mmCIF file of C-alpha atoms in Angstrom:
data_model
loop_
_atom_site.group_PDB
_atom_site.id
_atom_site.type_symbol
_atom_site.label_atom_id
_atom_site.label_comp_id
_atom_site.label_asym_id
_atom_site.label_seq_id
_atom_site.Cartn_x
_atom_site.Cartn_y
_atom_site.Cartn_z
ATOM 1 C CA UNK A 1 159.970 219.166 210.962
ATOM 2 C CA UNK A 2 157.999 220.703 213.817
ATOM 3 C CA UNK A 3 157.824 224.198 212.549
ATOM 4 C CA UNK A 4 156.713 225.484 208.834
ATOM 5 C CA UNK A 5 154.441 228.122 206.892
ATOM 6 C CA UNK A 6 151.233 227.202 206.302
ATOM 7 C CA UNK A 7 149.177 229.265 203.715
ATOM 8 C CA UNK A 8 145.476 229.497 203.454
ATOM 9 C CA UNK A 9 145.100 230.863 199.628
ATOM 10 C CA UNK A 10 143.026 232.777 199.225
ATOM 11 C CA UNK A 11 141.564 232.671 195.379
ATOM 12 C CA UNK A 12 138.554 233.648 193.582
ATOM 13 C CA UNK A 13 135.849 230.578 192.638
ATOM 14 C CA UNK A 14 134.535 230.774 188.415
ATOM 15 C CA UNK A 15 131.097 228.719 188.321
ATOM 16 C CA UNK A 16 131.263 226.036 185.871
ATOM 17 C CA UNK A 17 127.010 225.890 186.149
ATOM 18 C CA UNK A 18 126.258 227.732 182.847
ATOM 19 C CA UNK A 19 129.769 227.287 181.128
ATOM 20 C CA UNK A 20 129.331 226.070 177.273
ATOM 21 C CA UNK A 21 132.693 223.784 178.320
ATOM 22 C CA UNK A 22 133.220 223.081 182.159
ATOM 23 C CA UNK A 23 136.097 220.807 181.533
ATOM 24 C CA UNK A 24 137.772 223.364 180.015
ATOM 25 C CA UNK A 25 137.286 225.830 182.720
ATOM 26 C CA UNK A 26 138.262 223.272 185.547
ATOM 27 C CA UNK A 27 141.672 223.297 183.203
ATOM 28 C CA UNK A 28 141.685 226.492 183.354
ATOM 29 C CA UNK A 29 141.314 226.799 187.423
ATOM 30 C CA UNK A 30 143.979 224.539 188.144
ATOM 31 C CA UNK A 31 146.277 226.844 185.538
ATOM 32 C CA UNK A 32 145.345 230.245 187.840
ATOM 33 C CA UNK A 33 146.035 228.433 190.932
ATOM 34 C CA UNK A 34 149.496 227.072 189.508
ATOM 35 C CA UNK A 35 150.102 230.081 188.759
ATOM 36 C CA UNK A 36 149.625 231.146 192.453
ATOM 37 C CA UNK A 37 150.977 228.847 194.432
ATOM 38 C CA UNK A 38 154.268 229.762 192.284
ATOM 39 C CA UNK A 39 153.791 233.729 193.282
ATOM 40 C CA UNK A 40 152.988 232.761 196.704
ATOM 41 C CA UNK A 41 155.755 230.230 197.094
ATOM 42 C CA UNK A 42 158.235 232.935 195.631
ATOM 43 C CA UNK A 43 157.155 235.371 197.806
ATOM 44 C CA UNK A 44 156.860 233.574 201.065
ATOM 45 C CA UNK A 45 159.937 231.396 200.614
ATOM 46 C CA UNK A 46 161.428 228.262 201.134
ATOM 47 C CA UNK A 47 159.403 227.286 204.584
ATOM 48 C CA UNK A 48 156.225 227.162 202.927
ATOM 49 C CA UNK A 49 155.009 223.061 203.244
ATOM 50 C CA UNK A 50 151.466 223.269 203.174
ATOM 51 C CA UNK A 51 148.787 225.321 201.065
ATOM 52 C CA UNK A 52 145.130 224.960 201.140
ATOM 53 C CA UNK A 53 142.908 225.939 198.734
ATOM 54 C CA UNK A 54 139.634 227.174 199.213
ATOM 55 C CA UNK A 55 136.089 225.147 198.914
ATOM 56 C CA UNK A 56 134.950 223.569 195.340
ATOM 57 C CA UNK A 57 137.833 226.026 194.183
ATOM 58 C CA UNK A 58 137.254 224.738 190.357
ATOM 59 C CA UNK A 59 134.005 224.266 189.600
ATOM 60 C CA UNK A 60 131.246 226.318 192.107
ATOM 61 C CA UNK A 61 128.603 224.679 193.688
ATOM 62 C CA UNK A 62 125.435 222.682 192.237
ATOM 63 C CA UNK A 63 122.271 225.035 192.356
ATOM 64 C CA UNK A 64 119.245 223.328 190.543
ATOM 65 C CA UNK A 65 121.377 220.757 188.906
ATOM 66 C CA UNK A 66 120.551 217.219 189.845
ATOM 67 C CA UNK A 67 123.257 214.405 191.078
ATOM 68 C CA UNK A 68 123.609 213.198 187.305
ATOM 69 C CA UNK A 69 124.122 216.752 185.615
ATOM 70 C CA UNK A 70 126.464 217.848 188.015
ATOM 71 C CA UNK A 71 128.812 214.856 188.024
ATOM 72 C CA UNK A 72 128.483 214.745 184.519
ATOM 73 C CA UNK A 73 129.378 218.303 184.470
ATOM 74 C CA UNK A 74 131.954 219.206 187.632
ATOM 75 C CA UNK A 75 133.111 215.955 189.639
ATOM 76 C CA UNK A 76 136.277 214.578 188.671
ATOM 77 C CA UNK A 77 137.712 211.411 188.297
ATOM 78 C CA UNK A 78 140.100 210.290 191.459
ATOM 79 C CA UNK A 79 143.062 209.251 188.994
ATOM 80 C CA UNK A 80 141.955 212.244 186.505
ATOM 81 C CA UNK A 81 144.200 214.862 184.636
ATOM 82 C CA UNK A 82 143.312 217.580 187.007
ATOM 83 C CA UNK A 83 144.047 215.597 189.994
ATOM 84 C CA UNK A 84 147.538 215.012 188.300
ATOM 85 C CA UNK A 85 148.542 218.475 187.406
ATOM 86 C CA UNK A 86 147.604 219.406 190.880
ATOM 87 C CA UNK A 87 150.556 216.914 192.219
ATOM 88 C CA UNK A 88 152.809 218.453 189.498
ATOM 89 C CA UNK A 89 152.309 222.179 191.749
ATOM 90 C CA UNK A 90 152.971 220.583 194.594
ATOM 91 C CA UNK A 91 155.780 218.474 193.862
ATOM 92 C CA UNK A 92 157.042 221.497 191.833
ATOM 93 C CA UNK A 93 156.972 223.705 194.644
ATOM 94 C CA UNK A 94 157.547 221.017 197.324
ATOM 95 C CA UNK A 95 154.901 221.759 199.508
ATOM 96 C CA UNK A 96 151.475 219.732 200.241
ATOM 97 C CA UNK A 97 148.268 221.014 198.884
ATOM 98 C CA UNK A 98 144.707 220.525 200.237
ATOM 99 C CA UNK A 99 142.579 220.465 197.296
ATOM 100 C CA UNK A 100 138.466 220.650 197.512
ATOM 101 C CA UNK A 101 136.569 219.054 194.555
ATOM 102 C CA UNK A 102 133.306 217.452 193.634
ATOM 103 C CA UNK A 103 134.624 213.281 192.686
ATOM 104 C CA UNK A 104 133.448 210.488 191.226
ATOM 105 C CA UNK A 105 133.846 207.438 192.498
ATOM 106 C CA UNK A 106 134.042 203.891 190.532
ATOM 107 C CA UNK A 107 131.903 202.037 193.480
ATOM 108 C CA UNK A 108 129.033 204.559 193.341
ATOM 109 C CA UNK A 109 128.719 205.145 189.456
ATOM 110 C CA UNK A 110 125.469 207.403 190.028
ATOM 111 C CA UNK A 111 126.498 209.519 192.629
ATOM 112 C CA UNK A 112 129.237 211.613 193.318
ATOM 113 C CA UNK A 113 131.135 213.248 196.451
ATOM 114 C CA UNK A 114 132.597 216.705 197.908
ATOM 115 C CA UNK A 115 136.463 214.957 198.419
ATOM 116 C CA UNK A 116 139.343 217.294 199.921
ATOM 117 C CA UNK A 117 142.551 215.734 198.627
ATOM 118 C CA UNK A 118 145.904 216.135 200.122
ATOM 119 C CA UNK A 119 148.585 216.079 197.776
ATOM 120 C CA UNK A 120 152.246 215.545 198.924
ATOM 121 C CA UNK A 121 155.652 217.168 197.775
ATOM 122 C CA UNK A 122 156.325 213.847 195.515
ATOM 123 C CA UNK A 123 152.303 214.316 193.596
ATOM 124 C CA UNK A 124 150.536 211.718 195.733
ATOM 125 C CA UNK A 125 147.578 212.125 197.008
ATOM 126 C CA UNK A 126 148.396 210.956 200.892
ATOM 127 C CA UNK A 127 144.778 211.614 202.027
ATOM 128 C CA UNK A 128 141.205 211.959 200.817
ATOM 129 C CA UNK A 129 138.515 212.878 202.885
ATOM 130 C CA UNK A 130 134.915 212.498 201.726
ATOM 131 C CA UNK A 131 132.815 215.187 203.375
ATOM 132 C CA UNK A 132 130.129 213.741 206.011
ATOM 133 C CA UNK A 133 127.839 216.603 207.010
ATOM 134 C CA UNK A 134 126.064 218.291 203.401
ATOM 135 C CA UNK A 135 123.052 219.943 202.935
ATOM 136 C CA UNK A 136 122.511 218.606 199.409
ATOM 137 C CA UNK A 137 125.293 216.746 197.823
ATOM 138 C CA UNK A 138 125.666 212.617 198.803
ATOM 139 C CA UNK A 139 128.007 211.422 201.752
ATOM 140 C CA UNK A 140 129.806 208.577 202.491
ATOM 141 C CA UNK A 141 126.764 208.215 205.445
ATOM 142 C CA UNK A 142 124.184 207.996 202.815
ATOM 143 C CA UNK A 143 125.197 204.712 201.759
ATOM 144 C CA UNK A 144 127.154 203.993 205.099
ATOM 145 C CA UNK A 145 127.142 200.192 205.266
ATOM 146 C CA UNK A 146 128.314 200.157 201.550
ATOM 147 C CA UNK A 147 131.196 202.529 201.600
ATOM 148 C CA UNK A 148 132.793 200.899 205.225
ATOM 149 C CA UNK A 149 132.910 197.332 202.759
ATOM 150 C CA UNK A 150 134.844 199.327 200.143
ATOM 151 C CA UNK A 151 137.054 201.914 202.261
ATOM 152 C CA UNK A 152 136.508 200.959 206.263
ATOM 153 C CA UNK A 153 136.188 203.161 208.813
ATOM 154 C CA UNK A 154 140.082 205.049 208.174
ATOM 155 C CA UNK A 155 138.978 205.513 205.056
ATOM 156 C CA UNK A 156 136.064 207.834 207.009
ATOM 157 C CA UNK A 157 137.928 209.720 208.906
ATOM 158 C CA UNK A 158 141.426 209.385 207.454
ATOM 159 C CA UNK A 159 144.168 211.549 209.287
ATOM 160 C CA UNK A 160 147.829 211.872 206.801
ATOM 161 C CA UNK A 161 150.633 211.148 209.171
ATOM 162 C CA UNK A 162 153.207 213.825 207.269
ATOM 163 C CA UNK A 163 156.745 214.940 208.075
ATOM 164 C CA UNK A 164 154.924 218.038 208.527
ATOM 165 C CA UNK A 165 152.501 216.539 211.144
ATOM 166 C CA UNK A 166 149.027 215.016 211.280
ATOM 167 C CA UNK A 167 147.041 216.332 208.709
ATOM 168 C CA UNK A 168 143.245 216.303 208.959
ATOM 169 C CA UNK A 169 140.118 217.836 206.860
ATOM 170 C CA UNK A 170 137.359 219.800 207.850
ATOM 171 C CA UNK A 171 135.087 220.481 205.012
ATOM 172 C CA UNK A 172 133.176 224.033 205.168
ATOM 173 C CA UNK A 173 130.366 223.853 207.130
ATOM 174 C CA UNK A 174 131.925 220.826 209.248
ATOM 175 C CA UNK A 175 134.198 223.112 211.513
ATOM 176 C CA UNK A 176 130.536 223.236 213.337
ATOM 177 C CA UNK A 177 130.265 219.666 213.962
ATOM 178 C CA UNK A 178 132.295 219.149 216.984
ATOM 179 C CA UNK A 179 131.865 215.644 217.252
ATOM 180 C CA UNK A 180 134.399 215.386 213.447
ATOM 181 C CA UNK A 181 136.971 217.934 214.882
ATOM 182 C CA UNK A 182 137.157 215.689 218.210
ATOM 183 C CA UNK A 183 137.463 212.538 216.489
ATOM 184 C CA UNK A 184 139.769 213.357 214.363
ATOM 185 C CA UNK A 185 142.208 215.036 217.271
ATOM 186 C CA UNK A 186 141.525 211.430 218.876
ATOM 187 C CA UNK A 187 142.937 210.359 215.869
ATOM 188 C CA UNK A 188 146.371 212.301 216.133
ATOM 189 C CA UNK A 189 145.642 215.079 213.944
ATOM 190 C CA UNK A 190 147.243 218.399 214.739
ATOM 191 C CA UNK A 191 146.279 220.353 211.799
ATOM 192 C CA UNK A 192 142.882 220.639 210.340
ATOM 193 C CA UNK A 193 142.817 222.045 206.770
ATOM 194 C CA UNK A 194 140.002 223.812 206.233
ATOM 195 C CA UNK A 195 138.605 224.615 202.848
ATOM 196 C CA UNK A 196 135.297 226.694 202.852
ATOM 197 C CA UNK A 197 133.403 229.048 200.911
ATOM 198 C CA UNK A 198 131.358 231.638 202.936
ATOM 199 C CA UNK A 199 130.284 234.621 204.128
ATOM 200 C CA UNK A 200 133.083 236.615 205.818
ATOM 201 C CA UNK A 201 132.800 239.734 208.308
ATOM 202 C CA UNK A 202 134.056 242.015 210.382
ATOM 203 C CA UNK A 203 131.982 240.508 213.486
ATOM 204 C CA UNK A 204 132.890 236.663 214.562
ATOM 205 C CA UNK A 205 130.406 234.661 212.241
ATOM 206 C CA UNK A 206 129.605 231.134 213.010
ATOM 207 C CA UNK A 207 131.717 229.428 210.990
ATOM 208 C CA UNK A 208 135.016 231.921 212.374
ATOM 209 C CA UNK A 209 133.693 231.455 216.104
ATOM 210 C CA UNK A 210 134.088 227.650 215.269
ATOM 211 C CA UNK A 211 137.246 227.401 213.914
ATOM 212 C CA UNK A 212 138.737 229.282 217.405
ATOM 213 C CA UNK A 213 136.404 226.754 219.484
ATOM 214 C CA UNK A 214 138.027 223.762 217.635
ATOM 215 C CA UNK A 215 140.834 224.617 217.905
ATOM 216 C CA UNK A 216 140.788 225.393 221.568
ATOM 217 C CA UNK A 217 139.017 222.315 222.126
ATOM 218 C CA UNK A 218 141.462 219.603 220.596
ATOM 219 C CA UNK A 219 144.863 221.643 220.781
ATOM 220 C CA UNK A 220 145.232 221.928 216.851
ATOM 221 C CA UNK A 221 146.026 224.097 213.855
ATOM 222 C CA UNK A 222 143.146 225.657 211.640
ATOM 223 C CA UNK A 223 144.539 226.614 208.384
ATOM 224 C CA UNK A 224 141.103 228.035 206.909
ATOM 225 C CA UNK A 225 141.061 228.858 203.274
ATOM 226 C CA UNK A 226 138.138 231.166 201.944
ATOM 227 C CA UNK A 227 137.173 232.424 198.285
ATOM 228 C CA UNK A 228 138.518 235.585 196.974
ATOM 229 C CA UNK A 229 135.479 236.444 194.706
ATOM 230 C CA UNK A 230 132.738 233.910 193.214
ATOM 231 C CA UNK A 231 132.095 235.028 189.682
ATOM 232 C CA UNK A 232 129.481 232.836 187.301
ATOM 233 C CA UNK A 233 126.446 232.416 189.440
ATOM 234 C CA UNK A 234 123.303 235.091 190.136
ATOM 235 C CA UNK A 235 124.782 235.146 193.753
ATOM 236 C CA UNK A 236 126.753 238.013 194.520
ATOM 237 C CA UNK A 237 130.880 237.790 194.030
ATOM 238 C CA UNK A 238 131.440 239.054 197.287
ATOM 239 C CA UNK A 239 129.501 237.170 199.271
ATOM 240 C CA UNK A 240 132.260 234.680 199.323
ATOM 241 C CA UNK A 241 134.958 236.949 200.093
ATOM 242 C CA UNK A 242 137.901 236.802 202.321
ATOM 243 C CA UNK A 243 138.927 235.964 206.117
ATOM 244 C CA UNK A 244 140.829 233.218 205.105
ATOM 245 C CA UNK A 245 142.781 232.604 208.524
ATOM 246 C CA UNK A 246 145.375 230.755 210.277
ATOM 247 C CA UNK A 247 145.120 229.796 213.866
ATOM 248 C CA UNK A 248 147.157 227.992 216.360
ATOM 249 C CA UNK A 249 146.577 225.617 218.670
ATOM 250 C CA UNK A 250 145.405 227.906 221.462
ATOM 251 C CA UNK A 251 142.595 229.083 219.122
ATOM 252 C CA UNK A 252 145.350 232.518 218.642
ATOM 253 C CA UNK A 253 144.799 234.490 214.813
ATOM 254 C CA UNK A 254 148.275 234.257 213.411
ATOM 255 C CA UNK A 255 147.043 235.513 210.154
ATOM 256 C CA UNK A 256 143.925 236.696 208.283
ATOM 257 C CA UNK A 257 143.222 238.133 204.476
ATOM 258 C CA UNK A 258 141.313 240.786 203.542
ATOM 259 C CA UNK A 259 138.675 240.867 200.242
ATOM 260 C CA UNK A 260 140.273 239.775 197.178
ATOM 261 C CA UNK A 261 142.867 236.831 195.768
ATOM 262 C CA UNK A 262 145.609 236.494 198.839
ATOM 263 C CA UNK A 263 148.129 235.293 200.262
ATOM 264 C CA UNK A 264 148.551 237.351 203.160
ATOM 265 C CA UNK A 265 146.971 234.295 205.225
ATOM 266 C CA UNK A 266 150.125 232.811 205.723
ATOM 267 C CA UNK A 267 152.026 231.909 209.025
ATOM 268 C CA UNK A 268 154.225 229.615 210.843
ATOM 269 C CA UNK A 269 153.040 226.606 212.859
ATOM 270 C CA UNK A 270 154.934 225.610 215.972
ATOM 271 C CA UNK A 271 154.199 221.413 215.851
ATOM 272 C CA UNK A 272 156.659 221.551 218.791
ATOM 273 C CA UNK A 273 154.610 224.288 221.018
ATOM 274 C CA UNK A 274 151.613 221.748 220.014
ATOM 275 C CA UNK A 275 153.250 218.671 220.940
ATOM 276 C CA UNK A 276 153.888 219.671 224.356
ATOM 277 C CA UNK A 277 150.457 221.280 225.522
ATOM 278 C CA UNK A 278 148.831 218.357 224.522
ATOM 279 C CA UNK A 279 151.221 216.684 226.792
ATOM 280 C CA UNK A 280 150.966 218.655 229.712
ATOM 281 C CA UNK A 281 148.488 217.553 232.624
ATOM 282 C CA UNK A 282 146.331 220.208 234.219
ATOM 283 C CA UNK A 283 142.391 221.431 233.396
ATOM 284 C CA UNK A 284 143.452 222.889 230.078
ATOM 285 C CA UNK A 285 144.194 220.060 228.560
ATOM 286 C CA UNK A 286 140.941 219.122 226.987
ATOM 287 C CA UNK A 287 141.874 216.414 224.430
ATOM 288 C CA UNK A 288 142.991 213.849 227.189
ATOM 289 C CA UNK A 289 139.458 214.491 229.600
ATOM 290 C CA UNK A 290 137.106 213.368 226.673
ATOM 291 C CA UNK A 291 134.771 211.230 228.748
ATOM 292 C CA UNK A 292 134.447 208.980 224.969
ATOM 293 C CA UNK A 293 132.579 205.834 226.586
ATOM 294 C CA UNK A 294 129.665 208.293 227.955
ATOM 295 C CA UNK A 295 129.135 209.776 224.577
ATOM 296 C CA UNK A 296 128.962 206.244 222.761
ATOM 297 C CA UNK A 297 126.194 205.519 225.346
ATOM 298 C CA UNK A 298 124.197 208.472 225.415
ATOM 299 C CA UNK A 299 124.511 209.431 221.359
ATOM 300 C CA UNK A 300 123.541 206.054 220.554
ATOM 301 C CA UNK A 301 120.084 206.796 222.534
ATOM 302 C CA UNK A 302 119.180 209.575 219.773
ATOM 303 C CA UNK A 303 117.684 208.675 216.521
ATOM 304 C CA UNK A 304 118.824 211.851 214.297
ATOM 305 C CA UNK A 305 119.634 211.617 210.928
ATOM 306 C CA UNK A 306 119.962 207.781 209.267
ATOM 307 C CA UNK A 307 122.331 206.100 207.217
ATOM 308 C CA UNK A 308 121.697 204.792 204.120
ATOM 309 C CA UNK A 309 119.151 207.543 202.364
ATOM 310 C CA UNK A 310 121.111 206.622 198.916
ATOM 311 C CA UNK A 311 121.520 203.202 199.168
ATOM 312 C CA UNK A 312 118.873 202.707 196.702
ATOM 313 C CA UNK A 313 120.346 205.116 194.378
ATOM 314 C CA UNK A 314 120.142 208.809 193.267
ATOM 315 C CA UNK A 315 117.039 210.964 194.536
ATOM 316 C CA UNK A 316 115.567 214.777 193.399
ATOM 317 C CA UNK A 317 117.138 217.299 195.235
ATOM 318 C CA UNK A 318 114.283 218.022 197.346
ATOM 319 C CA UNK A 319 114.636 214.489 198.744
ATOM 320 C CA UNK A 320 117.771 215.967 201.012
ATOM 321 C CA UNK A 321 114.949 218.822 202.566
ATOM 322 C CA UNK A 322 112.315 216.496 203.176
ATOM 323 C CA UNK A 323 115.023 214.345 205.112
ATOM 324 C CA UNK A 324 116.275 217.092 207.293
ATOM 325 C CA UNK A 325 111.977 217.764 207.988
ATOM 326 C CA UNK A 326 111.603 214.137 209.027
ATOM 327 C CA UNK A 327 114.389 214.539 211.309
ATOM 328 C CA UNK A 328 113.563 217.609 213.010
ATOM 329 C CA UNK A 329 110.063 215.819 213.398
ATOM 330 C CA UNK A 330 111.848 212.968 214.591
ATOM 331 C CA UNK A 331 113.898 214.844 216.993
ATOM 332 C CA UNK A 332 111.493 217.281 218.265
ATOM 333 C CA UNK A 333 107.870 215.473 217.778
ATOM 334 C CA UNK A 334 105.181 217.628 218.762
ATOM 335 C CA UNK A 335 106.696 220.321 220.414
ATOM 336 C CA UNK A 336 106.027 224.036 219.370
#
């Protein structure tokens, strides 16, 4: 199949941080966005293969929780009920759906991670991507040497090899890390899903520029899924509000919501169009002029962040600031 909607829905986040039973609201999330991928899959029709669902879609985000409350409280377990009524919508429907969650994980009992999951048209989960770049929550890079022995280095930067195409993940705030986005293309992937919570705008924000420059930059798909509405939380509701978007692999909008729950961020992806521009020679073709042995070299001269800040085990929150200061110090040194 080289040719198939893709739908970025667009769905309104309900903060589990004050809730007298999260569980029960997570159960409740996954029962709104059944109930919306069926809608959206009536009304779009029969070529509709993937859906992606916006950032930490049932739960919110941590504010002053620590690691322990919050996993305690909103990350899931991998082979959990959630995870399985999720493969039940898409197998239902037929389509694959890129979920965003906070996860446990059995090798890290004290921690847990931001995951996007893929879920195929049978209920599998055919990919699971552990975010790498996050302000506060714990990455895969924060005990780096550990979690290569356990999962490798596909298990890093895993790209889903789909009748659909090569499906990738870029997590939120990651569509601004180039350096993910490239190796992943380098990997064969040809669609990024993007889940993300965030400010949208009339202007070109950051996050909006990025998703046009990556997918200029490695010839792929951006299907970009944003929050209709965060309710729960002292933060204002709309300021995670709509823009979810679909671009193609010339960095072209195909499709963008409004404010609200959506699905008018739906459009069809031409693999085939894809296939061949990243085929032809000429300038434009920036995937095949990566100069990848310079980079190795001259990255590999910085000292930026480190691996390994969690090896030891679970820190305070402001552990993660004081980090990012020591960096910048380390980075910058004395200069004003």
């Amino acid at each position: 199949m080289t040719a198939f909607t893709a739908l970025a829905l667009q769905v309104e986040t309900r903060a589990v941080n004050a809730a007298a039973d999260p569980r029960a609201e997570i159960a409740a999330a996954v029962e709104r966005i059944a109930e919306r991928v069926r809608g959206s899959a009536a009304w779009l029709g029969p070529g509709l293969r993937l859906v992606v669902l916006p950032e930490y879609v049932l739960t919110g985000f941590p504010m002053r929780e620590s690691l322990a409350e919050w996993r305690e409280r909103a990350a899931l377990d991998p082979d959990g009920p959630e995870y399985r009524a999720l493969g039940e919508i898409a197998a239902r429907h037929g389509l694959f759906l890129c979920v965003n969650a906070y996860e446990r994980d059995e090798h890290f009992p004290e921690l847990y991670f931001q995951s996007s999951v893929i879920l195929s048209p049978q209920g599998e989960a055919v990919l699971r991507y552990r975010r790498l770049h996050s302000m506060f929550t714990p990455t895969p890079y924060d005990v780096w040497e550990r979690y290569l022995d356990v999962y490798g280095i596909d298990g890093v930067l895993p790209v889903a090899r789909t009748e659909i195409g090569n499906l990738a993940v870029l997590a939120s705030e990651e569509v601004l890390m180039p350096e993910l986005a490239r190796a992943l293309a380098l990997r064969g992937a040809e669609v990024f899903c993007h889940p993300t919570s965030e400010a949208s705008s009339p202007e070109l924000t950051p996050k909006a520029i990025a998703r046009r420059a990556r997918a200029v930059e490695n010839h792929a798909c951006v299907v970009s899924a944003n929050s209709g509405g965060l309710s729960g939380i002292a933060i204002p509701g709309d300021s995670t509000n709509g823009g979810s978007e679909v671009l193609d692999h010339e960095g072209r909008v195909l499709a963008r919501a409004g404010a609200g729950e959506s699905l008018v961020a739906a459009a069809e992806l031409d693999l085939a169009a894809l296939r061949r521009r990243r085929r032809r020679p000429g300038m434009g073709n920036l995937l095949s002029r990566v100069k990848t042995g310079l980079w190795a070299e001259e990255y590999a001269r910085h000292d930026v962040e480190r691996p390994g800040g969690l090896a030891s085990g679970p820190r305070e929150r402001a552990w993660f600031t004081d980090r990012q200061k020591e960096t910048i110090e380390r980075l910058l040194g004395g200069e004003a």
